[in-house]
Amino acid sequence: MTYPLVSVALGGALGATFRYLVGLAMMRDGFPLAVLTVNVIGSFVMGLGTVLLARMGLPHWQPFLLTGVLGGFTTFSAFSLETLTLVERGQVGMALLYVALSVCLSLLALATGLFIARGLT
């Protein structure tokens, strides 16, 4: 149990560092290009990594690379994988519900957190 936790933690630290560096390199006013970039790259690498690690018989690398590094780089990659997994299982309605709930509830939760925090100051 300890090894996967350490792997995820180390991978997450690396992924978050990469995300920060991409943000610095692509710092712009206006459109959040850096966030879009890490989300797209992370989703692409999640797709590659999921299949290649399985084909190469290296599932023990998943906690470090997929959950840790990519999770730290962008949680959107995990969201993308879960959505397409539902589609591949033929659960298109469930996938659409998952997307709608994830986006809407996350935006609502963020707005609520902002509203509460701003009211405290």
mmCIF file of N, CA and C in Angstrom:
data_model
loop_
_atom_site.group_PDB
_atom_site.id
_atom_site.type_symbol
_atom_site.label_atom_id
_atom_site.label_comp_id
_atom_site.label_asym_id
_atom_site.label_seq_id
_atom_site.Cartn_x
_atom_site.Cartn_y
_atom_site.Cartn_z
ATOM 1 N N MET A 1 0.822 -1.205 0.000
ATOM 2 C CA MET A 1 0.000 0.000 0.000
ATOM 3 C C MET A 1 0.862 1.263 0.000
ATOM 4 N N THR A 2 1.997 1.217 0.673
ATOM 5 C CA THR A 2 2.845 2.396 0.775
ATOM 6 C C THR A 2 3.452 2.774 -0.563
ATOM 7 N N TYR A 3 3.923 1.783 -1.328
ATOM 8 C CA TYR A 3 4.581 2.081 -2.604
ATOM 9 C C TYR A 3 3.669 2.835 -3.568
ATOM 10 N N PRO A 4 2.414 2.395 -3.789
ATOM 11 C CA PRO A 4 1.548 3.166 -4.698
ATOM 12 C C PRO A 4 1.297 4.584 -4.203
ATOM 13 N N LEU A 5 1.156 4.775 -2.897
ATOM 14 C CA LEU A 5 0.923 6.115 -2.365
ATOM 15 C C LEU A 5 2.123 7.025 -2.602
ATOM 16 N N VAL A 6 3.314 6.490 -2.378
ATOM 17 C CA VAL A 6 4.534 7.272 -2.608
ATOM 18 C C VAL A 6 4.674 7.565 -4.096
ATOM 19 N N SER A 7 4.355 6.582 -4.942
ATOM 20 C CA SER A 7 4.427 6.780 -6.396
ATOM 21 C C SER A 7 3.490 7.884 -6.850
ATOM 22 N N VAL A 8 2.250 7.856 -6.350
ATOM 23 C CA VAL A 8 1.278 8.883 -6.720
ATOM 24 C C VAL A 8 1.736 10.249 -6.227
ATOM 25 N N ALA A 9 2.241 10.307 -5.002
ATOM 26 C CA ALA A 9 2.688 11.586 -4.439
ATOM 27 C C ALA A 9 3.863 12.169 -5.229
ATOM 28 N N LEU A 10 4.846 11.348 -5.544
ATOM 29 C CA LEU A 10 5.999 11.832 -6.311
ATOM 30 C C LEU A 10 5.589 12.236 -7.730
ATOM 31 N N GLY A 11 4.762 11.417 -8.347
ATOM 32 C CA GLY A 11 4.278 11.746 -9.687
ATOM 33 C C GLY A 11 3.453 13.017 -9.682
ATOM 34 N N GLY A 12 2.615 13.174 -8.664
ATOM 35 C CA GLY A 12 1.790 14.380 -8.554
ATOM 36 C C GLY A 12 2.634 15.631 -8.400
ATOM 37 N N ALA A 13 3.708 15.529 -7.633
ATOM 38 C CA ALA A 13 4.613 16.676 -7.469
ATOM 39 C C ALA A 13 5.256 17.045 -8.804
ATOM 40 N N LEU A 14 5.670 16.052 -9.564
ATOM 41 C CA LEU A 14 6.263 16.316 -10.877
ATOM 42 C C LEU A 14 5.235 16.923 -11.833
ATOM 43 N N GLY A 15 4.049 16.338 -11.860
ATOM 44 C CA GLY A 15 3.002 16.833 -12.753
ATOM 45 C C GLY A 15 2.608 18.262 -12.444
ATOM 46 N N ALA A 16 2.455 18.568 -11.158
ATOM 47 C CA ALA A 16 2.091 19.931 -10.768
ATOM 48 C C ALA A 16 3.202 20.911 -11.128
ATOM 49 N N THR A 17 4.442 20.475 -10.998
ATOM 50 C CA THR A 17 5.570 21.323 -11.377
ATOM 51 C C THR A 17 5.560 21.590 -12.873
ATOM 52 N N PHE A 18 5.309 20.548 -13.666
ATOM 53 C CA PHE A 18 5.217 20.722 -15.123
ATOM 54 C C PHE A 18 4.102 21.689 -15.486
ATOM 55 N N ARG A 19 2.954 21.541 -14.816
ATOM 56 C CA ARG A 19 1.816 22.440 -15.099
ATOM 57 C C ARG A 19 2.193 23.883 -14.787
ATOM 58 N N TYR A 20 2.859 24.100 -13.672
ATOM 59 C CA TYR A 20 3.286 25.438 -13.278
ATOM 60 C C TYR A 20 4.234 26.032 -14.321
ATOM 61 N N LEU A 21 5.175 25.213 -14.793
ATOM 62 C CA LEU A 21 6.141 25.697 -15.791
ATOM 63 C C LEU A 21 5.458 26.028 -17.117
ATOM 64 N N VAL A 22 4.489 25.215 -17.521
ATOM 65 C CA VAL A 22 3.732 25.524 -18.737
ATOM 66 C C VAL A 22 2.979 26.837 -18.546
ATOM 67 N N GLY A 23 2.404 27.027 -17.378
ATOM 68 C CA GLY A 23 1.702 28.270 -17.077
ATOM 69 C C GLY A 23 2.613 29.484 -17.178
ATOM 70 N N LEU A 24 3.829 29.351 -16.663
ATOM 71 C CA LEU A 24 4.789 30.455 -16.758
ATOM 72 C C LEU A 24 5.188 30.717 -18.205
ATOM 73 N N ALA A 25 5.415 29.659 -18.935
ATOM 74 C CA ALA A 25 5.863 29.799 -20.319
ATOM 75 C C ALA A 25 4.782 30.383 -21.218
ATOM 76 N N MET A 26 3.518 30.146 -20.873
ATOM 77 C CA MET A 26 2.418 30.575 -21.741
ATOM 78 C C MET A 26 1.577 31.676 -21.109
ATOM 79 N N MET A 27 2.152 32.382 -20.141
ATOM 80 C CA MET A 27 1.393 33.405 -19.431
ATOM 81 C C MET A 27 0.884 34.474 -20.396
ATOM 82 N N ARG A 28 -0.410 34.637 -20.433
ATOM 83 C CA ARG A 28 -1.060 35.612 -21.305
ATOM 84 C C ARG A 28 -2.232 36.225 -20.553
ATOM 85 N N ASP A 29 -2.595 37.409 -20.977
ATOM 86 C CA ASP A 29 -3.815 38.018 -20.447
ATOM 87 C C ASP A 29 -4.984 37.538 -21.293
ATOM 88 N N GLY A 30 -6.098 37.326 -20.657
ATOM 89 C CA GLY A 30 -7.283 36.941 -21.415
ATOM 90 C C GLY A 30 -7.531 35.446 -21.412
ATOM 91 N N PHE A 31 -7.535 34.853 -22.593
ATOM 92 C CA PHE A 31 -7.877 33.445 -22.767
ATOM 93 C C PHE A 31 -6.899 32.542 -22.029
ATOM 94 N N PRO A 32 -7.405 31.565 -21.250
ATOM 95 C CA PRO A 32 -6.525 30.686 -20.462
ATOM 96 C C PRO A 32 -5.875 29.594 -21.321
ATOM 97 N N LEU A 33 -4.966 30.006 -22.200
ATOM 98 C CA LEU A 33 -4.318 29.091 -23.136
ATOM 99 C C LEU A 33 -3.495 28.024 -22.422
ATOM 100 N N ALA A 34 -2.827 28.370 -21.338
ATOM 101 C CA ALA A 34 -1.998 27.393 -20.621
ATOM 102 C C ALA A 34 -2.853 26.261 -20.061
ATOM 103 N N VAL A 35 -3.988 26.594 -19.474
ATOM 104 C CA VAL A 35 -4.876 25.568 -18.909
ATOM 105 C C VAL A 35 -5.427 24.685 -20.021
ATOM 106 N N LEU A 36 -5.851 25.294 -21.104
ATOM 107 C CA LEU A 36 -6.340 24.527 -22.246
ATOM 108 C C LEU A 36 -5.245 23.590 -22.756
ATOM 109 N N THR A 37 -4.030 24.094 -22.849
ATOM 110 C CA THR A 37 -2.909 23.300 -23.348
ATOM 111 C C THR A 37 -2.641 22.092 -22.460
ATOM 112 N N VAL A 38 -2.556 22.297 -21.143
ATOM 113 C CA VAL A 38 -2.278 21.156 -20.270
ATOM 114 C C VAL A 38 -3.431 20.161 -20.271
ATOM 115 N N ASN A 39 -4.663 20.648 -20.387
ATOM 116 C CA ASN A 39 -5.803 19.731 -20.436
ATOM 117 C C ASN A 39 -5.767 18.860 -21.689
ATOM 118 N N VAL A 40 -5.461 19.456 -22.824
ATOM 119 C CA VAL A 40 -5.423 18.706 -24.076
ATOM 120 C C VAL A 40 -4.228 17.750 -24.089
ATOM 121 N N ILE A 41 -3.048 18.248 -23.719
ATOM 122 C CA ILE A 41 -1.863 17.389 -23.691
ATOM 123 C C ILE A 41 -2.057 16.249 -22.691
ATOM 124 N N GLY A 42 -2.553 16.579 -21.510
ATOM 125 C CA GLY A 42 -2.763 15.553 -20.489
ATOM 126 C C GLY A 42 -3.756 14.496 -20.928
ATOM 127 N N SER A 43 -4.810 14.898 -21.598
ATOM 128 C CA SER A 43 -5.797 13.937 -22.086
ATOM 129 C C SER A 43 -5.196 13.040 -23.164
ATOM 130 N N PHE A 44 -4.405 13.619 -24.063
ATOM 131 C CA PHE A 44 -3.749 12.848 -25.108
ATOM 132 C C PHE A 44 -2.790 11.819 -24.502
ATOM 133 N N VAL A 45 -1.959 12.263 -23.565
ATOM 134 C CA VAL A 45 -0.988 11.364 -22.939
ATOM 135 C C VAL A 45 -1.697 10.304 -22.094
ATOM 136 N N MET A 46 -2.827 10.644 -21.485
ATOM 137 C CA MET A 46 -3.603 9.663 -20.725
ATOM 138 C C MET A 46 -4.084 8.547 -21.654
ATOM 139 N N GLY A 47 -4.552 8.932 -22.838
ATOM 140 C CA GLY A 47 -4.989 7.921 -23.802
ATOM 141 C C GLY A 47 -3.844 7.018 -24.225
ATOM 142 N N LEU A 48 -2.712 7.609 -24.572
ATOM 143 C CA LEU A 48 -1.537 6.822 -24.954
ATOM 144 C C LEU A 48 -1.081 5.923 -23.806
ATOM 145 N N GLY A 49 -0.945 6.531 -22.642
ATOM 146 C CA GLY A 49 -0.417 5.800 -21.493
ATOM 147 C C GLY A 49 -1.287 4.642 -21.063
ATOM 148 N N THR A 50 -2.595 4.822 -21.088
ATOM 149 C CA THR A 50 -3.515 3.765 -20.673
ATOM 150 C C THR A 50 -3.318 2.517 -21.519
ATOM 151 N N VAL A 51 -3.251 2.704 -22.831
ATOM 152 C CA VAL A 51 -3.114 1.564 -23.739
ATOM 153 C C VAL A 51 -1.694 1.005 -23.723
ATOM 154 N N LEU A 52 -0.699 1.879 -23.818
ATOM 155 C CA LEU A 52 0.680 1.401 -23.918
ATOM 156 C C LEU A 52 1.156 0.687 -22.657
ATOM 157 N N LEU A 53 0.807 1.207 -21.492
ATOM 158 C CA LEU A 53 1.213 0.525 -20.255
ATOM 159 C C LEU A 53 0.564 -0.847 -20.150
ATOM 160 N N ALA A 54 -0.685 -0.956 -20.580
ATOM 161 C CA ALA A 54 -1.368 -2.259 -20.554
ATOM 162 C C ALA A 54 -0.725 -3.214 -21.558
ATOM 163 N N ARG A 55 -0.489 -2.747 -22.774
ATOM 164 C CA ARG A 55 0.105 -3.603 -23.815
ATOM 165 C C ARG A 55 1.518 -4.052 -23.464
ATOM 166 N N MET A 56 2.257 -3.187 -22.797
ATOM 167 C CA MET A 56 3.643 -3.506 -22.454
ATOM 168 C C MET A 56 3.748 -4.283 -21.142
ATOM 169 N N GLY A 57 2.602 -4.566 -20.528
ATOM 170 C CA GLY A 57 2.614 -5.312 -19.274
ATOM 171 C C GLY A 57 3.218 -4.536 -18.123
ATOM 172 N N LEU A 58 2.980 -3.235 -18.117
ATOM 173 C CA LEU A 58 3.547 -2.369 -17.081
ATOM 174 C C LEU A 58 2.470 -1.648 -16.273
ATOM 175 N N PRO A 59 1.439 -2.350 -15.810
ATOM 176 C CA PRO A 59 0.377 -1.666 -15.071
ATOM 177 C C PRO A 59 0.848 -1.075 -13.747
ATOM 178 N N HIS A 60 1.962 -1.563 -13.225
ATOM 179 C CA HIS A 60 2.494 -1.030 -11.963
ATOM 180 C C HIS A 60 3.000 0.411 -12.105
ATOM 181 N N TRP A 61 3.160 0.896 -13.333
ATOM 182 C CA TRP A 61 3.552 2.276 -13.572
ATOM 183 C C TRP A 61 2.358 3.233 -13.588
ATOM 184 N N GLN A 62 1.143 2.683 -13.629
ATOM 185 C CA GLN A 62 -0.050 3.535 -13.694
ATOM 186 C C GLN A 62 -0.184 4.492 -12.519
ATOM 187 N N PRO A 63 0.021 4.052 -11.282
ATOM 188 C CA PRO A 63 -0.118 5.023 -10.179
ATOM 189 C C PRO A 63 0.827 6.214 -10.320
ATOM 190 N N PHE A 64 2.072 5.958 -10.683
ATOM 191 C CA PHE A 64 3.039 7.050 -10.819
ATOM 192 C C PHE A 64 2.736 7.929 -12.027
ATOM 193 N N LEU A 65 2.614 7.304 -13.201
ATOM 194 C CA LEU A 65 2.485 8.072 -14.438
ATOM 195 C C LEU A 65 1.084 8.634 -14.671
ATOM 196 N N LEU A 66 0.061 7.782 -14.562
ATOM 197 C CA LEU A 66 -1.289 8.225 -14.910
ATOM 198 C C LEU A 66 -1.951 8.998 -13.777
ATOM 199 N N THR A 67 -1.989 8.394 -12.596
ATOM 200 C CA THR A 67 -2.642 9.066 -11.473
ATOM 201 C C THR A 67 -1.781 10.206 -10.938
ATOM 202 N N GLY A 68 -0.486 9.953 -10.781
ATOM 203 C CA GLY A 68 0.403 10.953 -10.211
ATOM 204 C C GLY A 68 0.779 12.068 -11.165
ATOM 205 N N VAL A 69 1.626 11.739 -12.157
ATOM 206 C CA VAL A 69 2.130 12.778 -13.059
ATOM 207 C C VAL A 69 0.994 13.468 -13.809
ATOM 208 N N LEU A 70 0.147 12.668 -14.469
ATOM 209 C CA LEU A 70 -0.939 13.295 -15.238
ATOM 210 C C LEU A 70 -2.008 13.903 -14.337
ATOM 211 N N GLY A 71 -2.251 13.285 -13.196
ATOM 212 C CA GLY A 71 -3.201 13.857 -12.248
ATOM 213 C C GLY A 71 -2.729 15.191 -11.708
ATOM 214 N N GLY A 72 -1.414 15.303 -11.469
ATOM 215 C CA GLY A 72 -0.853 16.577 -11.032
ATOM 216 C C GLY A 72 -0.797 17.599 -12.156
ATOM 217 N N PHE A 73 -0.572 17.101 -13.370
ATOM 218 C CA PHE A 73 -0.497 17.981 -14.531
ATOM 219 C C PHE A 73 -1.883 18.503 -14.886
ATOM 220 N N THR A 74 -2.866 17.605 -14.893
ATOM 221 C CA THR A 74 -4.244 17.994 -15.185
ATOM 222 C C THR A 74 -5.204 16.904 -14.756
ATOM 223 N N THR A 75 -6.171 17.230 -13.923
ATOM 224 C CA THR A 75 -7.183 16.241 -13.563
ATOM 225 C C THR A 75 -8.179 16.048 -14.696
ATOM 226 N N PHE A 76 -8.126 16.905 -15.686
ATOM 227 C CA PHE A 76 -9.023 16.791 -16.826
ATOM 228 C C PHE A 76 -8.754 15.514 -17.603
ATOM 229 N N SER A 77 -7.514 15.028 -17.561
ATOM 230 C CA SER A 77 -7.187 13.797 -18.269
ATOM 231 C C SER A 77 -7.944 12.607 -17.681
ATOM 232 N N ALA A 78 -8.063 12.546 -16.365
ATOM 233 C CA ALA A 78 -8.825 11.472 -15.732
ATOM 234 C C ALA A 78 -10.307 11.594 -16.071
ATOM 235 N N PHE A 79 -10.813 12.798 -16.069
ATOM 236 C CA PHE A 79 -12.202 13.058 -16.454
ATOM 237 C C PHE A 79 -12.453 12.583 -17.888
ATOM 238 N N SER A 80 -11.526 12.889 -18.780
ATOM 239 C CA SER A 80 -11.660 12.474 -20.177
ATOM 240 C C SER A 80 -11.663 10.958 -20.307
ATOM 241 N N LEU A 81 -10.757 10.295 -19.587
ATOM 242 C CA LEU A 81 -10.684 8.837 -19.627
ATOM 243 C C LEU A 81 -11.967 8.207 -19.113
ATOM 244 N N GLU A 82 -12.473 8.690 -17.984
ATOM 245 C CA GLU A 82 -13.711 8.137 -17.424
ATOM 246 C C GLU A 82 -14.882 8.322 -18.387
ATOM 247 N N THR A 83 -14.943 9.482 -19.038
ATOM 248 C CA THR A 83 -16.029 9.754 -19.985
ATOM 249 C C THR A 83 -15.965 8.801 -21.164
ATOM 250 N N LEU A 84 -14.798 8.650 -21.764
ATOM 251 C CA LEU A 84 -14.684 7.757 -22.920
ATOM 252 C C LEU A 84 -14.839 6.293 -22.547
ATOM 253 N N THR A 85 -14.473 5.925 -21.331
ATOM 254 C CA THR A 85 -14.697 4.553 -20.870
ATOM 255 C C THR A 85 -16.191 4.255 -20.841
ATOM 256 N N LEU A 86 -16.980 5.209 -20.353
ATOM 257 C CA LEU A 86 -18.438 5.028 -20.365
ATOM 258 C C LEU A 86 -18.969 4.904 -21.789
ATOM 259 N N VAL A 87 -18.458 5.726 -22.708
ATOM 260 C CA VAL A 87 -18.895 5.666 -24.113
ATOM 261 C C VAL A 87 -18.540 4.313 -24.709
ATOM 262 N N GLU A 88 -17.320 3.843 -24.466
ATOM 263 C CA GLU A 88 -16.886 2.550 -25.014
ATOM 264 C C GLU A 88 -17.711 1.395 -24.464
ATOM 265 N N ARG A 89 -18.236 1.527 -23.271
ATOM 266 C CA ARG A 89 -19.094 0.494 -22.675
ATOM 267 C C ARG A 89 -20.522 0.589 -23.203
ATOM 268 N N GLY A 90 -20.759 1.548 -24.074
ATOM 269 C CA GLY A 90 -22.096 1.723 -24.623
ATOM 270 C C GLY A 90 -23.014 2.545 -23.739
ATOM 271 N N GLN A 91 -22.482 3.182 -22.737
ATOM 272 C CA GLN A 91 -23.260 3.981 -21.799
ATOM 273 C C GLN A 91 -23.160 5.461 -22.162
ATOM 274 N N VAL A 92 -23.595 5.782 -23.374
ATOM 275 C CA VAL A 92 -23.472 7.146 -23.886
ATOM 276 C C VAL A 92 -24.287 8.127 -23.051
ATOM 277 N N GLY A 93 -25.492 7.745 -22.682
ATOM 278 C CA GLY A 93 -26.321 8.610 -21.850
ATOM 279 C C GLY A 93 -25.657 8.903 -20.512
ATOM 280 N N MET A 94 -25.063 7.869 -19.924
ATOM 281 C CA MET A 94 -24.367 8.036 -18.647
ATOM 282 C C MET A 94 -23.153 8.947 -18.833
ATOM 283 N N ALA A 95 -22.451 8.813 -19.962
ATOM 284 C CA ALA A 95 -21.297 9.665 -20.243
ATOM 285 C C ALA A 95 -21.724 11.124 -20.373
ATOM 286 N N LEU A 96 -22.813 11.364 -21.099
ATOM 287 C CA LEU A 96 -23.312 12.736 -21.251
ATOM 288 C C LEU A 96 -23.752 13.315 -19.912
ATOM 289 N N LEU A 97 -24.398 12.494 -19.096
ATOM 290 C CA LEU A 97 -24.800 12.935 -17.759
ATOM 291 C C LEU A 97 -23.571 13.263 -16.919
ATOM 292 N N TYR A 98 -22.560 12.407 -17.000
ATOM 293 C CA TYR A 98 -21.321 12.621 -16.254
ATOM 294 C C TYR A 98 -20.642 13.937 -16.667
ATOM 295 N N VAL A 99 -20.582 14.187 -17.968
ATOM 296 C CA VAL A 99 -19.983 15.429 -18.464
ATOM 297 C C VAL A 99 -20.779 16.633 -17.973
ATOM 298 N N ALA A 100 -22.091 16.580 -18.158
ATOM 299 C CA ALA A 100 -22.939 17.712 -17.764
ATOM 300 C C ALA A 100 -22.853 17.967 -16.259
ATOM 301 N N LEU A 101 -22.961 16.901 -15.462
ATOM 302 C CA LEU A 101 -22.886 17.068 -14.011
ATOM 303 C C LEU A 101 -21.505 17.556 -13.575
ATOM 304 N N SER A 102 -20.461 16.995 -14.161
ATOM 305 C CA SER A 102 -19.105 17.395 -13.777
ATOM 306 C C SER A 102 -18.864 18.869 -14.048
ATOM 307 N N VAL A 103 -19.222 19.313 -15.237
ATOM 308 C CA VAL A 103 -18.983 20.709 -15.593
ATOM 309 C C VAL A 103 -19.883 21.640 -14.786
ATOM 310 N N CYS A 104 -21.183 21.360 -14.801
ATOM 311 C CA CYS A 104 -22.134 22.259 -14.127
ATOM 312 C C CYS A 104 -21.937 22.289 -12.618
ATOM 313 N N LEU A 105 -21.812 21.122 -12.003
ATOM 314 C CA LEU A 105 -21.651 21.096 -10.545
ATOM 315 C C LEU A 105 -20.306 21.674 -10.108
ATOM 316 N N SER A 106 -19.264 21.446 -10.910
ATOM 317 C CA SER A 106 -17.959 22.016 -10.567
ATOM 318 C C SER A 106 -17.988 23.536 -10.659
ATOM 319 N N LEU A 107 -18.615 24.061 -11.717
ATOM 320 C CA LEU A 107 -18.741 25.514 -11.833
ATOM 321 C C LEU A 107 -19.598 26.084 -10.707
ATOM 322 N N LEU A 108 -20.682 25.407 -10.385
ATOM 323 C CA LEU A 108 -21.544 25.845 -9.287
ATOM 324 C C LEU A 108 -20.792 25.811 -7.957
ATOM 325 N N ALA A 109 -20.026 24.732 -7.730
ATOM 326 C CA ALA A 109 -19.259 24.621 -6.487
ATOM 327 C C ALA A 109 -18.210 25.729 -6.393
ATOM 328 N N LEU A 110 -17.538 26.002 -7.499
ATOM 329 C CA LEU A 110 -16.553 27.081 -7.508
ATOM 330 C C LEU A 110 -17.214 28.422 -7.224
ATOM 331 N N ALA A 111 -18.327 28.690 -7.892
ATOM 332 C CA ALA A 111 -19.041 29.953 -7.682
ATOM 333 C C ALA A 111 -19.509 30.075 -6.234
ATOM 334 N N THR A 112 -19.985 28.986 -5.663
ATOM 335 C CA THR A 112 -20.437 28.995 -4.273
ATOM 336 C C THR A 112 -19.267 29.272 -3.334
ATOM 337 N N GLY A 113 -18.134 28.608 -3.585
ATOM 338 C CA GLY A 113 -16.946 28.850 -2.773
ATOM 339 C C GLY A 113 -16.486 30.294 -2.850
ATOM 340 N N LEU A 114 -16.492 30.852 -4.075
ATOM 341 C CA LEU A 114 -16.133 32.265 -4.235
ATOM 342 C C LEU A 114 -17.097 33.168 -3.479
ATOM 343 N N PHE A 115 -18.387 32.899 -3.610
ATOM 344 C CA PHE A 115 -19.411 33.714 -2.952
ATOM 345 C C PHE A 115 -19.224 33.672 -1.421
ATOM 346 N N ILE A 116 -19.024 32.478 -0.879
ATOM 347 C CA ILE A 116 -18.862 32.351 0.577
ATOM 348 C C ILE A 116 -17.575 33.041 1.029
ATOM 349 N N ALA A 117 -16.467 32.783 0.314
ATOM 350 C CA ALA A 117 -15.192 33.368 0.714
ATOM 351 C C ALA A 117 -15.215 34.883 0.621
ATOM 352 N N ARG A 118 -15.846 35.420 -0.412
ATOM 353 C CA ARG A 118 -15.926 36.874 -0.556
ATOM 354 C C ARG A 118 -16.792 37.489 0.515
ATOM 355 N N GLY A 119 -17.789 36.752 0.986
ATOM 356 C CA GLY A 119 -18.644 37.232 2.061
ATOM 357 C C GLY A 119 -17.951 37.247 3.409
ATOM 358 N N LEU A 120 -16.893 36.456 3.546
ATOM 359 C CA LEU A 120 -16.148 36.392 4.805
ATOM 360 C C LEU A 120 -15.165 37.538 4.946
ATOM 361 N N THR A 121 -14.834 38.193 3.855
ATOM 362 C CA THR A 121 -13.819 39.242 3.931
ATOM 363 C C THR A 121 -14.447 40.627 3.948
#
